[in-house]
GROMACS .gro file of C-alpha atoms in nm:
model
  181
    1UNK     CA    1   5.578  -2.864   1.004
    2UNK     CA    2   5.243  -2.806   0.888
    3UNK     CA    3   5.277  -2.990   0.571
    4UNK     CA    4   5.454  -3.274   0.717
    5UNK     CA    5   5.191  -3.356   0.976
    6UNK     CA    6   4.954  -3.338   0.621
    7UNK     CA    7   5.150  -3.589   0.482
    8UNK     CA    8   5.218  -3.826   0.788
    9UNK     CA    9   4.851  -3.826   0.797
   10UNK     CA   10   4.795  -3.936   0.431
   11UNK     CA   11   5.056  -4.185   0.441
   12UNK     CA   12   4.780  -4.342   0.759
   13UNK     CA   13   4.517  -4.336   0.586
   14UNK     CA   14   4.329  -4.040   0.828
   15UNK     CA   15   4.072  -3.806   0.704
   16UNK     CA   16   3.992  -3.463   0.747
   17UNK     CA   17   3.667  -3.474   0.903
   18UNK     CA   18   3.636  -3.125   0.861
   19UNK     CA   19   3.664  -3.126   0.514
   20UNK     CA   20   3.403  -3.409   0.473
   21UNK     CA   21   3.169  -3.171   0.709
   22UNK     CA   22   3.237  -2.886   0.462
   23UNK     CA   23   3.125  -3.118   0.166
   24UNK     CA   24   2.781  -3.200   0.314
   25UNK     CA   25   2.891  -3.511   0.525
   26UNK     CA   26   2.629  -3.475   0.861
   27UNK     CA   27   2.782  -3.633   1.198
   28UNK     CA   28   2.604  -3.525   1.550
   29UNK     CA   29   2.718  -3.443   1.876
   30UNK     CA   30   2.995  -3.659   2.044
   31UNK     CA   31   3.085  -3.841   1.796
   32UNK     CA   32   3.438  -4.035   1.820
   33UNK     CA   33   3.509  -4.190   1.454
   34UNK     CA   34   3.918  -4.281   1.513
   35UNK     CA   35   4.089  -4.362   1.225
   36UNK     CA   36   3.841  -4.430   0.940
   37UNK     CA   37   3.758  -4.405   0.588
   38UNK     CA   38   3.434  -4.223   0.547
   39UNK     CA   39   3.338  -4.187   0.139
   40UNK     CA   40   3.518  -3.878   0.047
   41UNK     CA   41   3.339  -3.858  -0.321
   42UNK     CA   42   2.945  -3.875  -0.172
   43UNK     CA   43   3.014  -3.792   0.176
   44UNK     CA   44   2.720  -3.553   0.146
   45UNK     CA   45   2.518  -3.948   0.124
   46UNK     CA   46   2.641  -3.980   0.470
   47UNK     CA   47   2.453  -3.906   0.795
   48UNK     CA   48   2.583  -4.011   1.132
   49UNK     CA   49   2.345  -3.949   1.492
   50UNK     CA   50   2.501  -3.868   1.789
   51UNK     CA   51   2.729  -4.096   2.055
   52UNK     CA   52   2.871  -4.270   1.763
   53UNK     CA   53   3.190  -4.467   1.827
   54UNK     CA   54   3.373  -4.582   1.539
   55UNK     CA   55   3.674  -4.870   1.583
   56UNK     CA   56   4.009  -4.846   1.381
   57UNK     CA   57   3.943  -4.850   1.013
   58UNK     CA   58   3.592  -4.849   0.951
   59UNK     CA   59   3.479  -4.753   0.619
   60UNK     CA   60   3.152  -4.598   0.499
   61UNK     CA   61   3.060  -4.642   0.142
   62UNK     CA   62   2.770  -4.423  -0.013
   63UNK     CA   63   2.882  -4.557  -0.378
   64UNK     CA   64   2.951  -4.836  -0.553
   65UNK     CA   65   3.164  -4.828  -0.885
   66UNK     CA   66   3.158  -5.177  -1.022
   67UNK     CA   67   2.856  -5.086  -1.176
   68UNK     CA   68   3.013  -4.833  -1.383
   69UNK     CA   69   3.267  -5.084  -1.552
   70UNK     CA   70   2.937  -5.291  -1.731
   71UNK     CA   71   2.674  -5.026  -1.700
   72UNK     CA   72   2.870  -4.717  -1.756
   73UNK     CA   73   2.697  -4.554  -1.426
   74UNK     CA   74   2.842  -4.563  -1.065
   75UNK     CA   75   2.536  -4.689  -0.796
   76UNK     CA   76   2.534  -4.402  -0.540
   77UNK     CA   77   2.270  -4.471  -0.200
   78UNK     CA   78   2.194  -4.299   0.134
   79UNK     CA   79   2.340  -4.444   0.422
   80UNK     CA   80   2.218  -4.362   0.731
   81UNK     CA   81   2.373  -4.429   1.072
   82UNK     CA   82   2.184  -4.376   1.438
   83UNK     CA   83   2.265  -4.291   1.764
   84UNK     CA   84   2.402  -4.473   2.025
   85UNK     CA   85   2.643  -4.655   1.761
   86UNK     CA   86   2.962  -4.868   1.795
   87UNK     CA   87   3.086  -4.977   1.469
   88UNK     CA   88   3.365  -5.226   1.547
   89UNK     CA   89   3.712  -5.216   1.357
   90UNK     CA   90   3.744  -5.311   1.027
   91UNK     CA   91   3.391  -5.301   0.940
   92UNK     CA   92   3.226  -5.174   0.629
   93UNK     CA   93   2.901  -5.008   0.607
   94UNK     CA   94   2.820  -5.063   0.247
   95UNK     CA   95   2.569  -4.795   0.060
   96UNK     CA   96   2.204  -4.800   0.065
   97UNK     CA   97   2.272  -4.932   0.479
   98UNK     CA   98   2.097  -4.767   0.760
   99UNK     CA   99   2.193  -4.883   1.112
  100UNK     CA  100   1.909  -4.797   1.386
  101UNK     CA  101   1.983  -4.608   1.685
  102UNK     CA  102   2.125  -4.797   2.003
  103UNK     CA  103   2.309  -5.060   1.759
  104UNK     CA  104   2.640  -5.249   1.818
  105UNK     CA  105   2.810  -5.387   1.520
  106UNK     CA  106   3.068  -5.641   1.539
  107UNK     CA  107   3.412  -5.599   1.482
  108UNK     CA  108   3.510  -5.735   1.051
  109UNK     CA  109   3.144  -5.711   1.037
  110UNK     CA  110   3.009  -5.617   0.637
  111UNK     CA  111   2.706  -5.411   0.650
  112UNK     CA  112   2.507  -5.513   0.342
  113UNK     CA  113   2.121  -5.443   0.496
  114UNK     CA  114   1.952  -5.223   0.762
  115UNK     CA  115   2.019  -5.309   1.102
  116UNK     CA  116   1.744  -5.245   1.305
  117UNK     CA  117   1.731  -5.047   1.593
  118UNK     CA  118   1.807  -5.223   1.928
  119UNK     CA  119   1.992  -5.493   1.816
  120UNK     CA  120   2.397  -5.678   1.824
  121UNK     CA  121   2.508  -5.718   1.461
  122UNK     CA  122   2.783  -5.954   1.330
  123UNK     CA  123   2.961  -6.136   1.042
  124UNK     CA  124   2.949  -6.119   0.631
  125UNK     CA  125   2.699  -6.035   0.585
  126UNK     CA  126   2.577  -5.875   0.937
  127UNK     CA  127   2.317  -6.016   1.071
  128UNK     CA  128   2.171  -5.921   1.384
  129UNK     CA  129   2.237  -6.196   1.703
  130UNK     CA  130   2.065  -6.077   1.957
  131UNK     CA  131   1.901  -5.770   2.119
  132UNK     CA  132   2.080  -5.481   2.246
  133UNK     CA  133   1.906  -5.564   2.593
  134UNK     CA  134   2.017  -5.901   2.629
  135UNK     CA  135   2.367  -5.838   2.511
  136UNK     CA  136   2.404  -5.618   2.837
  137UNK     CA  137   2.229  -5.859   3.015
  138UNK     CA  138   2.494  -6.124   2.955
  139UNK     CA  139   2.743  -5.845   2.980
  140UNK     CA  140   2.622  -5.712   3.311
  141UNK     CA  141   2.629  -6.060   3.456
  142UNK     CA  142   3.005  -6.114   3.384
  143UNK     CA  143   3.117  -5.805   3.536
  144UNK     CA  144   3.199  -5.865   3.939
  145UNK     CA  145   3.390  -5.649   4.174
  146UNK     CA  146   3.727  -5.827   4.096
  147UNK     CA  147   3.724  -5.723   3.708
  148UNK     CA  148   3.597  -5.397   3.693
  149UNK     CA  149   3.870  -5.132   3.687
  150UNK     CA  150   3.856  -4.725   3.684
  151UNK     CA  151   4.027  -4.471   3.475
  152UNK     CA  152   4.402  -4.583   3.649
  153UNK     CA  153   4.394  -4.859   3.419
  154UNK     CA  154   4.401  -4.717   3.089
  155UNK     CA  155   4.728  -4.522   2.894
  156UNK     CA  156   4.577  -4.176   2.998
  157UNK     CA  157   4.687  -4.196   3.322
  158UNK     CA  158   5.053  -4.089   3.299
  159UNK     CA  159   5.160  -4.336   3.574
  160UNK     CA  160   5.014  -4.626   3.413
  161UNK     CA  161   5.298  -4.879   3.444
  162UNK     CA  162   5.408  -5.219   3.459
  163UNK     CA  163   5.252  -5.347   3.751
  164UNK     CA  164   4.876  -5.193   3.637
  165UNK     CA  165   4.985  -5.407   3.315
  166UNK     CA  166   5.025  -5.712   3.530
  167UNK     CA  167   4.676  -5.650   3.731
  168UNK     CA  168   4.511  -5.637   3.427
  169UNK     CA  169   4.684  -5.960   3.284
  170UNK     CA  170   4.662  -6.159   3.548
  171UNK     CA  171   4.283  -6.043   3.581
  172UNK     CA  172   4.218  -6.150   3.260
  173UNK     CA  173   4.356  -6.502   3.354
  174UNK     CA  174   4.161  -6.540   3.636
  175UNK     CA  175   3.812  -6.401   3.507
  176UNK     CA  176   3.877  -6.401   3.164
  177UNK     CA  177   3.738  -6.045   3.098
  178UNK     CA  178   3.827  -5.731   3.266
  179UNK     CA  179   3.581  -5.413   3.240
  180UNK     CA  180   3.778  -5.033   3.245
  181UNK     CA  181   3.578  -4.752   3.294
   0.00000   0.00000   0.00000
């Protein structure tokens, strides 16, 4: 059983965090990094702060081998990642990168330079939009009593059903964002 759960989780793509942990890679406390592709070669490049939220399939680069087919020598850099971080899915953190603490990156976002801390990052290449501050200023301003929803609203509650699926849809119609705790 053991091995097929191994392989299942090859075939997706998933990492053994653990493993990268036990090869030097540094991640902090409360870290939730989903399904993502963190350097398994330089790991040990890699440091991540703590309250980092990774979306699905993020990857975090610490080398770069396309140096090695005309230069015969792979570029290997540092990258460094705060705390307070969401990484959105499908980004790429490329090497050399640090990323500031208190730092939202946008989801398909290529990381190619530091990020400052404080800031709302997007695009390719990421560049920052906005301040942190003002992002949940806008963000604050959207959220009313009608489109805010608790913990009943989301797949962990084990009666979560059709008719929460409807609330949220037709709440999304109406205010065209909802907000789940």
């Amino acid at each position: 059983m053991k091995s097929l759960r191994k392989i299942l989780s090859r075939l997706r793509g998933e990492q053994n965090i653990d493993k990268l942990i036990r090869r030097g890679l540094t991640i902090g406390k409360n870290c939730k990094l989903g399904n993502c592709s963190i350097d398994p070669s330089h790991c040990f490049h890699i440091t991540i702060g703590d309250n980092v939220v990774f979306g699905p399939r993020v990857r975090i680069l610490a080398h770069d081998a396309s140096t090695g087919v005309f230069l015969g020598y792979t570029r290997v850099s540092n990258v460094k990642i705060g705390s307070n971080v969401f990484i959105g899915a499908h980004s790429i953190v490329l090497p050399g990168v640090t990323i500031g603490d208190n730092v939202i990156i946008g989801a398909g976002s290529i990381v190619s330079k530091d990020i400052p801390s404080d800031s709302v990052a997007v695009g390719v290449p990421a560049r920052v939009i906005k301040s942190l501050e003002d992002f949940l200023d806008a963000k604050r301003k959207e959220m009313q009593e009608n489109n805010i929803f608790d913990e009943e609203y989301t797949l962990r509650n084990p009666h979560f059903g059709s008719e929460h699926r409807q609330k949220l849809i037709d709440t999304c119609n109406l205010f065209g964002t909802v907000y789940i705790k």
